Each structure stands twice: as C-alpha cells, then as structure tokens.
Coordinates of C-alpha atoms in Angstrom, one line a residue:
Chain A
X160 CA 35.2 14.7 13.1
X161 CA 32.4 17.2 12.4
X162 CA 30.1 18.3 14.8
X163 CA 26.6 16.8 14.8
X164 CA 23.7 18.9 12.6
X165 CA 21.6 20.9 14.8
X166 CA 18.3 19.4 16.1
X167 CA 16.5 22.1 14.0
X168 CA 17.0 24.4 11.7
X169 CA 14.4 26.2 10.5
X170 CA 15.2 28.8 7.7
X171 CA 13.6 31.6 6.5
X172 CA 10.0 30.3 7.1
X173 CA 7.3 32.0 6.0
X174 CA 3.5 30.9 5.5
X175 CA -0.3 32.1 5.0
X176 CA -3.2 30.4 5.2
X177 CA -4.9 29.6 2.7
X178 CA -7.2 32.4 3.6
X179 CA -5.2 34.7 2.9
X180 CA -3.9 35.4 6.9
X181 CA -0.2 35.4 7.1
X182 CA 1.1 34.3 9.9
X183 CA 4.9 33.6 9.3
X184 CA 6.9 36.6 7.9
X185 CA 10.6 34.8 7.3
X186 CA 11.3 33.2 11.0
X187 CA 15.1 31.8 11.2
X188 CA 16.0 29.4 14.2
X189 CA 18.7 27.2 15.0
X190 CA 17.9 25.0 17.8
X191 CA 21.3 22.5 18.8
X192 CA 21.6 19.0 19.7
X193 CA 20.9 19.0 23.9
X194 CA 19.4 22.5 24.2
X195 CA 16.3 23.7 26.1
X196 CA 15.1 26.5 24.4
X197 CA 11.7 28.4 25.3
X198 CA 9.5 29.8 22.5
X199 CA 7.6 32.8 23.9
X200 CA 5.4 35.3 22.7
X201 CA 1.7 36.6 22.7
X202 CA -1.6 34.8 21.3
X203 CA -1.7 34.8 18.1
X204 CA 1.8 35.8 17.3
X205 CA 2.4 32.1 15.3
X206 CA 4.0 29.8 17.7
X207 CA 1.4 27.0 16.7
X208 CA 2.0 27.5 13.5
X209 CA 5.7 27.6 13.3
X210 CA 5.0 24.4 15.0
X211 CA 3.0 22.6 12.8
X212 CA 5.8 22.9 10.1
X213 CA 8.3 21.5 12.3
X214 CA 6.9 17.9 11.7
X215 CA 5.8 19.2 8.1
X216 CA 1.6 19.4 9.2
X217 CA 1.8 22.1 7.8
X218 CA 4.4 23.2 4.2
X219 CA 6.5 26.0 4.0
X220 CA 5.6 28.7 1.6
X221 CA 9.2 29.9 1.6
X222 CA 12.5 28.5 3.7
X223 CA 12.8 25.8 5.2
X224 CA 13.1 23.7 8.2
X225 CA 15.7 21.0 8.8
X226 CA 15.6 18.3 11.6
X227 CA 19.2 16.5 12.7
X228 CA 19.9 17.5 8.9
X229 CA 17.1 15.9 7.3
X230 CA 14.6 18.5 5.2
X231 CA 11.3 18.3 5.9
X232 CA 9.7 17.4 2.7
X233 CA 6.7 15.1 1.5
X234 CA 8.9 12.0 1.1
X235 CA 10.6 12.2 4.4
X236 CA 7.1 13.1 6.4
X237 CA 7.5 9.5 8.1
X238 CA 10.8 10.1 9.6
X239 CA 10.6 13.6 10.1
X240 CA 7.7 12.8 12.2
X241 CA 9.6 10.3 14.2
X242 CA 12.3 12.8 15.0
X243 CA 9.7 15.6 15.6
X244 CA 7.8 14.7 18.7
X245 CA 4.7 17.7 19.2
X246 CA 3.1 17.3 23.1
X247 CA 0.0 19.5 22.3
X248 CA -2.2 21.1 24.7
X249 CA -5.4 18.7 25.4
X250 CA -3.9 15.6 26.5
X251 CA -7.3 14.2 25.7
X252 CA -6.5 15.0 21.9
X253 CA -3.2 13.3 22.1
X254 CA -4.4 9.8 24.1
X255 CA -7.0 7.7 21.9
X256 CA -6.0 4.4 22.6
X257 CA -8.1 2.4 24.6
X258 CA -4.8 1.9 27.2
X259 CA -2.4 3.8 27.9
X260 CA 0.4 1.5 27.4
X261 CA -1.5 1.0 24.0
X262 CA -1.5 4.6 23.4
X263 CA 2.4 4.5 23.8
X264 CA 2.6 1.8 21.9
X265 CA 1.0 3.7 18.8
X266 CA 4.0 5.5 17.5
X267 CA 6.7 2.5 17.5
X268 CA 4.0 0.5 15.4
X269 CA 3.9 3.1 13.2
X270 CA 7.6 2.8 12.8
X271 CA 7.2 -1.3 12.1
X272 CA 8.7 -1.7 14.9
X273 CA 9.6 -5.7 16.2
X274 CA 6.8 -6.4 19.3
X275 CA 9.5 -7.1 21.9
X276 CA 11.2 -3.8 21.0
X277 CA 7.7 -1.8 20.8
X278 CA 7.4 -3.3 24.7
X279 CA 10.7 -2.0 25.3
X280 CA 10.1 1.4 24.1
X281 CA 6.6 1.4 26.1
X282 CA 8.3 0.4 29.5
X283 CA 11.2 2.5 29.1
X284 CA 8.9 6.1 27.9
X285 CA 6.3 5.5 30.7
X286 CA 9.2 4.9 33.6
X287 CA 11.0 8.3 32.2
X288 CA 7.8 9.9 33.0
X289 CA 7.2 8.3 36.3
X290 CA 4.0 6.5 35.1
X291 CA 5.2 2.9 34.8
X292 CA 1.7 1.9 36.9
X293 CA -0.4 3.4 34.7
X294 CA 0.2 0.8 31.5
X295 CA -2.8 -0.8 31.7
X296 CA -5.1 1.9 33.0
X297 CA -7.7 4.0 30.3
X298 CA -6.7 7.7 29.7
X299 CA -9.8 8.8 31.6
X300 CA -8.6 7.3 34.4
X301 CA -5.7 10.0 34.6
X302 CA -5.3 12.8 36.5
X303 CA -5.0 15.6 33.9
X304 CA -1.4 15.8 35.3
X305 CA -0.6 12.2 34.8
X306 CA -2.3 12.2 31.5
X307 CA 0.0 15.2 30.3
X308 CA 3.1 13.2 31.7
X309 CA 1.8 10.1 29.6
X310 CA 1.8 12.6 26.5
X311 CA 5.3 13.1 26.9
X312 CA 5.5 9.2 27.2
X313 CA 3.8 8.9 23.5
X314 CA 6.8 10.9 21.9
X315 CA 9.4 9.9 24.2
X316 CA 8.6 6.1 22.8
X317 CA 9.3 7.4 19.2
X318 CA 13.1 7.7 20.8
X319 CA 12.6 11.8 19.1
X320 CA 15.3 14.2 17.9
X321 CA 13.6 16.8 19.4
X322 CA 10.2 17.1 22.0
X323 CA 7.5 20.3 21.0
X324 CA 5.7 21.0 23.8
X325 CA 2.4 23.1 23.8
X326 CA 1.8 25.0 26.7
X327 CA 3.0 22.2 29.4
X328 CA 2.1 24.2 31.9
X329 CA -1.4 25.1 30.8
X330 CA -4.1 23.9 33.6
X331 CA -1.9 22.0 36.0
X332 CA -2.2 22.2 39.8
X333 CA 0.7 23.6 41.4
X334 CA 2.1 19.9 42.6
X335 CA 1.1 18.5 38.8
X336 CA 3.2 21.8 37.7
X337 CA 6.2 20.9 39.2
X338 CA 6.1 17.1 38.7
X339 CA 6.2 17.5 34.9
X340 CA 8.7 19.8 35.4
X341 CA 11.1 17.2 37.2
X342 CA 10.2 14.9 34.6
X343 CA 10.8 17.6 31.6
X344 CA 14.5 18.6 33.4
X345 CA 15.7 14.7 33.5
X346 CA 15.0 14.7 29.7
X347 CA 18.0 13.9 27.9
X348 CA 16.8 15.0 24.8
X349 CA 16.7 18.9 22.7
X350 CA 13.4 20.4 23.9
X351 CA 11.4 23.1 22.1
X352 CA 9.0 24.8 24.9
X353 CA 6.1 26.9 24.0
X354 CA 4.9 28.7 27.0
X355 CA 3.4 32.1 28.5
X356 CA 4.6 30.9 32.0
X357 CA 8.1 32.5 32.0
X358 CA 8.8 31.1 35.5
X359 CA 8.4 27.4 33.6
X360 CA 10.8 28.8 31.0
X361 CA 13.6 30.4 33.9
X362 CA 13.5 27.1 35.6
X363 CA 13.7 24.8 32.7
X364 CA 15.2 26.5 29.0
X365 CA 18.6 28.2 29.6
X366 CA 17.8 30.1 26.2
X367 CA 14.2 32.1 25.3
X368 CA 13.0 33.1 21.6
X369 CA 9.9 35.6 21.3
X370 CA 8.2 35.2 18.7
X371 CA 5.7 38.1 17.7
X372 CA 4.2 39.4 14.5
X373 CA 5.2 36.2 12.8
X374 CA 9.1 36.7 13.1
X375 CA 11.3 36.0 16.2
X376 CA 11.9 39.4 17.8
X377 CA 14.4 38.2 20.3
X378 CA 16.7 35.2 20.8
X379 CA 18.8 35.3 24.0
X380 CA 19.8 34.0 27.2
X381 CA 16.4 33.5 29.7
X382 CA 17.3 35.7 32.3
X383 CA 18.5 38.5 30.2
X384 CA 14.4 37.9 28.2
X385 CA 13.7 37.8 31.5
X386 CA 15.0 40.8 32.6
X387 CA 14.5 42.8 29.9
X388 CA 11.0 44.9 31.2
X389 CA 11.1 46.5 27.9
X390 CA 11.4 43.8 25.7
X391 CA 8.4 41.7 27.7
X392 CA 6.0 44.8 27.7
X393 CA 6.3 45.2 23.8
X394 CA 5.6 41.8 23.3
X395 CA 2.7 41.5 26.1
X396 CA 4.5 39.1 28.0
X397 CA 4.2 40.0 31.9
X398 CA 6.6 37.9 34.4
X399 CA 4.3 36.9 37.8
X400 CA 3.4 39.2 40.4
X401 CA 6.3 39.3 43.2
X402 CA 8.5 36.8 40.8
X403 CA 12.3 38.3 40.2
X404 CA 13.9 36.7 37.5
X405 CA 17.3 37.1 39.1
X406 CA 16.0 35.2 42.0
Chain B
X208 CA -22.6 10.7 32.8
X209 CA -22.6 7.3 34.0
X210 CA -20.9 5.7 36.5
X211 CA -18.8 8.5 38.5
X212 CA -15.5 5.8 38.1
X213 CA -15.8 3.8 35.0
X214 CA -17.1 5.9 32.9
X215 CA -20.5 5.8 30.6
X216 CA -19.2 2.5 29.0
X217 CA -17.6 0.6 30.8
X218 CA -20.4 1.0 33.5
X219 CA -22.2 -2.1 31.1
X220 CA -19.6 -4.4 32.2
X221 CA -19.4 -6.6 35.4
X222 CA -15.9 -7.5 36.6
X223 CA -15.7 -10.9 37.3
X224 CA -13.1 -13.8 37.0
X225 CA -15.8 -16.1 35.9
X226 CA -15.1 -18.9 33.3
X227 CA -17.5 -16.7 31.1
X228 CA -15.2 -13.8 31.8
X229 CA -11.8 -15.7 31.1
X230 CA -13.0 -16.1 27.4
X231 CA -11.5 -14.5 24.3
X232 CA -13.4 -11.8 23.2
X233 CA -13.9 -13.3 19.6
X234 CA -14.4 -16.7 20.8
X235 CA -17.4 -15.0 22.7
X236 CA -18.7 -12.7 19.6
X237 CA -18.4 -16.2 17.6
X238 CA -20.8 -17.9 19.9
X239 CA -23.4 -15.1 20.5
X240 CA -23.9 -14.2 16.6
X241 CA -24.0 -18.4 16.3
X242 CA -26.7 -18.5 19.0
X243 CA -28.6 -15.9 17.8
X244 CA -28.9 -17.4 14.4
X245 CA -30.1 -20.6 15.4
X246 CA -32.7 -18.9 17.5
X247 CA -33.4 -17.1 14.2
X248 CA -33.6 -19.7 12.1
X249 CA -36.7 -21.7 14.4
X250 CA -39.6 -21.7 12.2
X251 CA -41.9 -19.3 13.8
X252 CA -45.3 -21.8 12.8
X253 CA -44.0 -24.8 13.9
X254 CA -46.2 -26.4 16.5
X255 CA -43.4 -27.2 19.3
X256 CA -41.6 -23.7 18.6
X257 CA -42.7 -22.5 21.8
X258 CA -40.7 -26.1 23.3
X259 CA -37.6 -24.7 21.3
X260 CA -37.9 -21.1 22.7
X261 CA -37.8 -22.5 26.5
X262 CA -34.8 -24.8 25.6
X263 CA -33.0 -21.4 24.0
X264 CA -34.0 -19.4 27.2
X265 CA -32.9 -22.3 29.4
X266 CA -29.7 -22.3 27.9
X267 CA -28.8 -19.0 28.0
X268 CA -29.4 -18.2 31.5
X269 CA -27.6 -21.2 32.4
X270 CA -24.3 -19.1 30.5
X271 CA -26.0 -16.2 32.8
X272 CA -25.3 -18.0 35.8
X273 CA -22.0 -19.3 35.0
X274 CA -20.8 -16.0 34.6
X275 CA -22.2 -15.0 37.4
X276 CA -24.9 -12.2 35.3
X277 CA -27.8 -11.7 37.6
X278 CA -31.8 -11.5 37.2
X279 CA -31.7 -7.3 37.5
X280 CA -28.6 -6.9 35.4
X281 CA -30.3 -9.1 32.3
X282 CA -33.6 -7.1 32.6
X283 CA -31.6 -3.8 32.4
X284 CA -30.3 -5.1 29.3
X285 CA -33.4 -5.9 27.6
X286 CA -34.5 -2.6 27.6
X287 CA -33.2 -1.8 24.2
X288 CA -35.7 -4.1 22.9
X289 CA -38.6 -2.1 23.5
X290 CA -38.9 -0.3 20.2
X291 CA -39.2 -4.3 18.8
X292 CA -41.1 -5.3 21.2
X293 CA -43.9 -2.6 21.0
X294 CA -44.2 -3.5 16.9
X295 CA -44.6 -7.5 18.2
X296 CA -47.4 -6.1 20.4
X297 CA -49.0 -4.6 17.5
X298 CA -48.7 -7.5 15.2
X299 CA -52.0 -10.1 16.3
X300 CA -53.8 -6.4 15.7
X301 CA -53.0 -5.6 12.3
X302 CA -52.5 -8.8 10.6
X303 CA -55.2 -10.9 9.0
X304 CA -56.5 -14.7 8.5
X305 CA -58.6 -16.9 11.0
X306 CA -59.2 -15.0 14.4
X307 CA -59.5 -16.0 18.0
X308 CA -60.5 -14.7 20.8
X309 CA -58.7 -13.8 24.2
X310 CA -59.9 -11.3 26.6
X311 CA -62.4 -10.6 24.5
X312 CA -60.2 -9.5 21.7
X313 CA -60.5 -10.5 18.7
X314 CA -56.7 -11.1 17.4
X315 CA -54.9 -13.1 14.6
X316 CA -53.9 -16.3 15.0
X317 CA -50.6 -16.2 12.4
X318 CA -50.2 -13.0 13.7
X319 CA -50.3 -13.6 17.5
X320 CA -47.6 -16.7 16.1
X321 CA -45.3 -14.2 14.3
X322 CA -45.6 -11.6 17.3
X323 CA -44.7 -13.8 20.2
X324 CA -41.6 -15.3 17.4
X325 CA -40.5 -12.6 16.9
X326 CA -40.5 -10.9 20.2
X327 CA -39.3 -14.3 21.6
X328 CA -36.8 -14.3 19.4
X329 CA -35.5 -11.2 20.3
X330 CA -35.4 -11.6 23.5
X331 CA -33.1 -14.6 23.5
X332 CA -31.0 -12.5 21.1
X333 CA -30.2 -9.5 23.6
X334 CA -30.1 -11.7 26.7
X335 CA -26.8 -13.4 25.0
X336 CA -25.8 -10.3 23.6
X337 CA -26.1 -8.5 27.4
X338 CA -24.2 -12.0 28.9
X339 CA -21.8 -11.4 26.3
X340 CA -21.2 -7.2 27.4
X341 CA -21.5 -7.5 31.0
X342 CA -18.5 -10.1 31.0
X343 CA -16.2 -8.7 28.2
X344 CA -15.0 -5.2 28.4
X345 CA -15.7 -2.9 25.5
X346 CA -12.5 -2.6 24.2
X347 CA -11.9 -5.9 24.9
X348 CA -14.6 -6.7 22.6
X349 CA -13.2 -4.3 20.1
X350 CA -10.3 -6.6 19.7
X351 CA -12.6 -9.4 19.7
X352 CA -14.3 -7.6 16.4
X353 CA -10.4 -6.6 14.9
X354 CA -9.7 -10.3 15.3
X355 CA -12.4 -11.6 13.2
X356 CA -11.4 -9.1 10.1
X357 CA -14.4 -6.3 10.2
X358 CA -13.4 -3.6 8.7
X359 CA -10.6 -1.2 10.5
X360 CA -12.4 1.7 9.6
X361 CA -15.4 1.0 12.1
X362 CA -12.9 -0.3 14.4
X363 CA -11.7 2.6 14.4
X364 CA -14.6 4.7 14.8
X365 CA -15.9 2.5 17.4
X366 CA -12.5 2.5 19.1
X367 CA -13.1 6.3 19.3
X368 CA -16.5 6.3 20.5
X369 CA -15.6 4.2 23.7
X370 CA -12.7 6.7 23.9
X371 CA -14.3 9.6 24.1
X372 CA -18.0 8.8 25.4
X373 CA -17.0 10.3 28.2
X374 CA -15.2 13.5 27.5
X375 CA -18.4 14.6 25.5
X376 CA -20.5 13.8 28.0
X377 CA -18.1 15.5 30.3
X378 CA -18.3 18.8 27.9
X379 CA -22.0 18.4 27.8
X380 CA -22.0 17.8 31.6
X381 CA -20.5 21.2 31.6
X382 CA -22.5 23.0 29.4
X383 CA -25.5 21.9 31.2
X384 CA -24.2 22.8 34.7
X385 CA -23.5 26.9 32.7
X386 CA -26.6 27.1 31.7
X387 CA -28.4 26.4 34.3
X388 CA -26.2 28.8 36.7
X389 CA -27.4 31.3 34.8
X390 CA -31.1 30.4 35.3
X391 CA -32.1 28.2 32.6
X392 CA -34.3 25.5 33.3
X393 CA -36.0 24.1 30.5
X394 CA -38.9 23.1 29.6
X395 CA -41.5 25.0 26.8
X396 CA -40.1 25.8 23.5
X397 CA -37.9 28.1 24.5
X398 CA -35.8 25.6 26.0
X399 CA -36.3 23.3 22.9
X400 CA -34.5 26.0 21.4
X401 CA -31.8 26.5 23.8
X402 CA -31.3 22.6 23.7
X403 CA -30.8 22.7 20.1
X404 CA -27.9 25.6 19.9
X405 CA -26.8 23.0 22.7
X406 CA -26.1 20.2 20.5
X407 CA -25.1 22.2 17.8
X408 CA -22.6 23.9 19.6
X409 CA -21.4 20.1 21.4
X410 CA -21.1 18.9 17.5
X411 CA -18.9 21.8 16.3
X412 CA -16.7 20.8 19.9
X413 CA -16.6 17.3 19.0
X414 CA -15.6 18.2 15.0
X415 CA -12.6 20.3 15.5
X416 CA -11.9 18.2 18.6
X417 CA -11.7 15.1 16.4
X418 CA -9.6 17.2 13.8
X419 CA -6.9 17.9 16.7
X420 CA -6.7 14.6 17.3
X421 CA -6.2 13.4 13.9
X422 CA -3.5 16.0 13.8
X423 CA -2.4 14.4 16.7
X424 CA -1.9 11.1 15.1
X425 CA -0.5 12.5 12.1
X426 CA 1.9 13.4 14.1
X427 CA 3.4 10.1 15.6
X428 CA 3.0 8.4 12.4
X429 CA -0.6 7.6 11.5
X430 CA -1.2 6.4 7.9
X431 CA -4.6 5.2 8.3
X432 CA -4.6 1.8 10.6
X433 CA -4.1 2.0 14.0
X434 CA -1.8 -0.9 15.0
X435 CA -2.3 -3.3 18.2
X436 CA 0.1 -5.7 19.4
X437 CA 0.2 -9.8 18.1
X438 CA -3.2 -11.7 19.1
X439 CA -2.7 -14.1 21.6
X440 CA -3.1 -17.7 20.9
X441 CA -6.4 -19.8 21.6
X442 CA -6.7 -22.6 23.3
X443 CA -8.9 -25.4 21.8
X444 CA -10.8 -25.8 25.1
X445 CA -12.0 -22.1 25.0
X446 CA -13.6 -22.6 21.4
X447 CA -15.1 -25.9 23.0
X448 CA -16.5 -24.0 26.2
X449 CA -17.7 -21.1 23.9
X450 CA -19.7 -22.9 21.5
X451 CA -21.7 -25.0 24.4
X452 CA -24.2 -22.4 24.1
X453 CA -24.7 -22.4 20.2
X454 CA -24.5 -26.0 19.8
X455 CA -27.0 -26.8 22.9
X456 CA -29.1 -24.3 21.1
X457 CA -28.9 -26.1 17.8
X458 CA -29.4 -29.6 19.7
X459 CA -32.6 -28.0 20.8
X460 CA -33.9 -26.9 16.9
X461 CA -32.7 -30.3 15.6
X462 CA -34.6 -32.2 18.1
X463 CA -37.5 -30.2 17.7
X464 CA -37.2 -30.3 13.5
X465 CA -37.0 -34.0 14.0
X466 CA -40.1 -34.2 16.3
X467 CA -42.1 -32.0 14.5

C-alpha cells in the first residue's frame, strides 16, 4: 500500500500582481497528512499571498500547488475549496450569516449536502470548538474569542484536508489565547499556521517555515527556528521578552 | 449605536410569545402588503371614506393589542412618515377648485380630501408595517421575503445590511470617539469638512471590508446564492389567523362600496 499524498504540496510557486509587485519568487513546500506546521515571517514577506493560492483565490504564475493530490486548477476550485479551509483574520469577515449555526451551515450547502447531514456537520464543528450553545446566537453576540472559535467551526464543517489559519492569535485576551489554542491542539486535522507569535507556534506546530522575500528561507524543527537568534533577527522575527524557547 | 445588547436592528423588535409573534414571517409579509392595498385601494372622494378609515385603524390596533405592540412603540414607528406627511399638509394649500374656509384659511376642498387620504392612508400603512417589525425579527423576516421568491440578490444585500449595521456603526463609533480625543467638536464648516473625509474614509472601510468577505465566501464554496435550510411547513390555521386583518379590512371597503 502506498502512503497517502501529502496535504499540500505547493511547487515552485511564484506570482506578481498584476501591478507589476512580485510577491512570490519560486516557494516549494510539502506539508503531510497530520502535521502542524507554522508559517512565519515578517509583514509583507507573502504569507497571505502564498495563501490565497492554496484554495486557488488567487492562480499561479508558475508551479504549482497540490492538495491530498488534487491540482488546484479552475475546474477543481469547488473541491479544492472544500479541502482548503482559510480562517482569516477578522472573524467579522468570515461570519455573515444571520446565525451562527447558519453561518456553519454555509459551506456544507455549498457542497449540496443532504439537510440531516448539513445538521450533523453543524453540531459536530461547533462542539469541536466548544461552542455548541452558541447555534442560534447572531455573530455580534460573540466575544471576539468565541467568534474566532466559531471561524474555525465554518471550515471544520467543510470536514477540510487541511485548516489555514491567519494570525489566530491576533487580538485575543490572554484566556481567549489559550482557549483557541486547546481547541486548535485537539484538531485532528493537517494545520497550516500563519503567525508572528512564536510562542503560539512552540506550543502548537512541531515544524516552522519562514517565509521572507517571497521564498521560504528556513524550514525546520520549531525549537531549532526558535533557537536560532540569527536566523529570527534576519528575518525580523523577535521571540517575547523573558520567553526561552527551550523552556 | 443602538441598543447597547441587540444591536441597531434588532432594537425595532419586541420579544414576545404572542399569537402575533408565533406567525410565519411570510404569512405575516402576506397579510400586511394585503392590508395595505385594500387601504389603498378606498376611493379617497367617497363620502363615508372617513367611516372606512376608522374601521382600518380599528382593526389594526386590535392586531396591536393582540401582539401585545403598545401606544408609545406604534408612535415611534410612525415617525418615518413625516416626509409624507409634511407634502399631505401642504396639499389643501396648493391645489385648486371650490374653497372653504377653516380657521380662517382659505383651503381646497378636493385637496383637503386627497391630503387627509393620503396621509390617512399612510398612516394605517406603517402602523401594520411597525406591528409587523416589532413582532418578527429582521432576519426572520428576511426568510419571510426568501420564501415568497424576491429576488436572492436583495436578499442577499439585505441579509448583509442586518449583518453588518452594527459593525459600521461600531467603526464609525470609533472614529467619532478619535476624533474627538483629539479635540474636534464640530460644528461650522470646518467640521462639515471633517465629517465628510469621515464618511469617505467609513465607505472605503466598508468596500474592501465587503471585498474580504466575499473572499471569504469564495472560499467555503460560494457560487452566488447563499443557501438556508428547507422551509418549514404551514399550518392552515396560521394563513387563517393572518389574513383576519386583510379580510376585516376588505369587509370594511365592501361595506362601505355597497353603502355608498
């Protein structure tokens, strides 16, 4: 028996907009089935980007990127889009719905999914993110922590190859922090992690990628990112004051 | 901002288990837009239109009071009639044919009829329409309007105002709350000015907001209808209690057509 593809495997990817900006130079990645891995790197060094053309938003200019085998290419955007499942940064972009169960619901409908099975999805997404309450409550309702855990919920249902997180961390109170955190670790799915708080990335990705300049500049395991002062200061990444990544 | 808990929207509507309240949405839609064209279609120069109107008004509050809408909560709603109701004011003014006198003024008699039609008219219009929001939540309503086939594009755009009334108001909240911790405070045309880059800079906000969340959707799927779930079933007994206000409405025009 063969082992399974890899989650993703992205191939020589380079892209410019269409202004002209280049922002991938040739970025090679091969993310497998199970894995935690942590995409670092400074502002505007193309992680959003290189994430955009992981559920084909936006289309290579050269290379390619492959998810559980499947190419992403225009015919296969519906799928590819199932097994791709992005978490970006504003919750409120993500959550539309009038409901949040609703809001859940709006992937598996996509798919043409049966009702009773779109209900099973629902239930079984919001309880892995410890939000089963909160079905029939509107977004705003939310604490901004609870509405980033009900993001997760809107991929989860999609029943994803692999989750893309933007920046989970960003804006969270300490407690909301380490809730999604607990939530993210019982996750028994391949998870891509964009991040600048390398703590996040220690406790939760055994394996870190920086990307900078548009090509990935180091692949290895987290602590040895972590612990390579060097490596972080070229690539203006700065662990927290008084944190030791060997701790 | 409205209401600290419900937001700017919701704030309209008034929880309540009321029989009103227990309706379908687009049984209720049915019956307002029915009501509101039989109150349209009273002949505004027939002698016992004024009879018809107080039937109308009768029957509506009577839905008021089933579902439980109060005096102060109806009044509140008819203030979106002013505009209308300051061009019925006008009309006995401006329009011509025999005159008569009140208070010394010398008005028009067709159009002191057409003014108070029309304004009553209106009136009876928005009172239904304000039973019909303070007992159905808006996006309750919104599947009401799905239901009976309008289009899913403004569905969908309404579906995203209700949505996101309050986090622009929330962005404008904090705008407002920047600039005036730096010492602005309006007023003049300087701060006709600074109110303008204001909304200019809220619509750019909301633009690219609404394009991240259309990327958003892309991205779990979205082809261009937003899918809900199956519509429940009605039961015969809600269309019946639904349409008492229509039908006693039309009762009310047919006896006065007959009369007359």
């Amino acid at each position: 028996m063969s082992a399974p593809p890899p989650s993703l495997l992205v191939e020589d990817l380079a892209f410019a907009y269409p202004d002209g900006h280049q922002a991938l130079f040739g970025v090679d990645l091969r993310v497998e089935r199970g894995e935690r891995v942590a995409l670092l790197g400074p502002n505007g060094a193309g992680k959003t980007t290189l994430v955009l053309h992981l559920n084909g938003i936006l289309r290579a200019g050269r290379g390619s990127v492959t998810v559980a085998g499947l190419p992403v290419e225009k015919r296969s955007l519906q799928e590819i889009r199932r097994r791709v499942g992005v978490v970006f940064q504003d919750p409120d972009d993500q959550l539309f719905m009038p409901t949040v169960g609703e809001d859940v619901a709006f992937g598996p409908r996509n798919l043409g999914l049966p009702e009773p099975e779109v209900a099973d999805r629902v239930a079984a997404a919001l309880a892995q993110v410890r939000m089963s309450d909160a079905a029939d409550r509107p977004p705003h309702h939310l604490s901004f922590g609870q509405r980033r855990r009900v993001a997760v919920a809107t991929v989860l249902a999609m029943q994803p190859e692999i989750v893309v997180l933007d920046e989970p961390s960003s804006n969270l109170d300490p407690a909301g922090r380490r809730e999604l955190a607990e939530v993210l670790a019982e996750l028994p799915v391949t998870l891509l992690m964009i991040t600048h708080d390398l703590p996040y990335a220690a406790q939760l990705c055994p394996r870190s990628v920086i990307l900078d300049g548009g090509v990935v500049v180091a692949d290895e395991p987290t602590p040895e990112v972590l612990s390579d002062a060097r490596l972080l200061a070229d690539h203006r990444l700065e662990l927290p004051y008084g944190f030791s990544p060997a701790g | 901002m409205g209401a600290a808990h419900g937001g700017a929207l919701t704030a309209r509507y008034m929880p309540g288990g009321t029989a009103v309240h227990r309706l379908e949405p687009h049984v209720k839609l049915v019956s307002v837009l029915a009501f509101a064209l039989v109150v349209v279609a009273t002949p505004v120069h027939a002698p016992w239109a004024p009879v018809a109107y107080a039937g109308y008004l009768l029957a509506v509050l009577t839905a008021a009071t089933v579902a439980g809408v109060g005096p102060g909560r109806l009044l509140r709603g008819l203030v979106v009639e002013i505009p209308f109701a300051a061009f019925a004011v006008l009309l006995p003014f401006v329009a011509g044919g025999p005159q008569v006198e009140v208070l010394g003024l010398s008005l028009s008699r067709s159009g002191l009829a057409a003014g108070g039609g029309l304004l009553a008219k209106a009136t009876l219009s928005v009172l239904a329409a304000t039973v019909l929001a303070a007992t159905t939540e808006p996006r309750a309503l919104l599947r009401g309007l799905e239901r009976l086939r309008l289009p899913q594009v403004l569905v969908q755009i309404l579906m995203f105002m209700i949505r996101y009334a309050d986090v622009v108001g929330g962005e404008l909240h904090r705008m407002r709350v920047a600039r005036e911790s730096r010492g602005f405070t309006g007023g003049g045309l300087r701060g006709l000015r600074v109110l303008g880059a204001t909304a200019g800079a809220l619509f750019v906000r909301s633009y690219e907001r609404g394009e991240r969340v259309h990327l958003a959707m892309l991205s779990r799927g979205y082809t261009g209808s937003v899918p809900t779930g199956p519509p429940a079933p009605v039961a015969p007994r809600s269309w019946a209690v639904a349409l008492s206000l229509p039908l006693a409405a039309a009762a009310v025009l047919a006896a006065g057509m007959l009369a007359g």
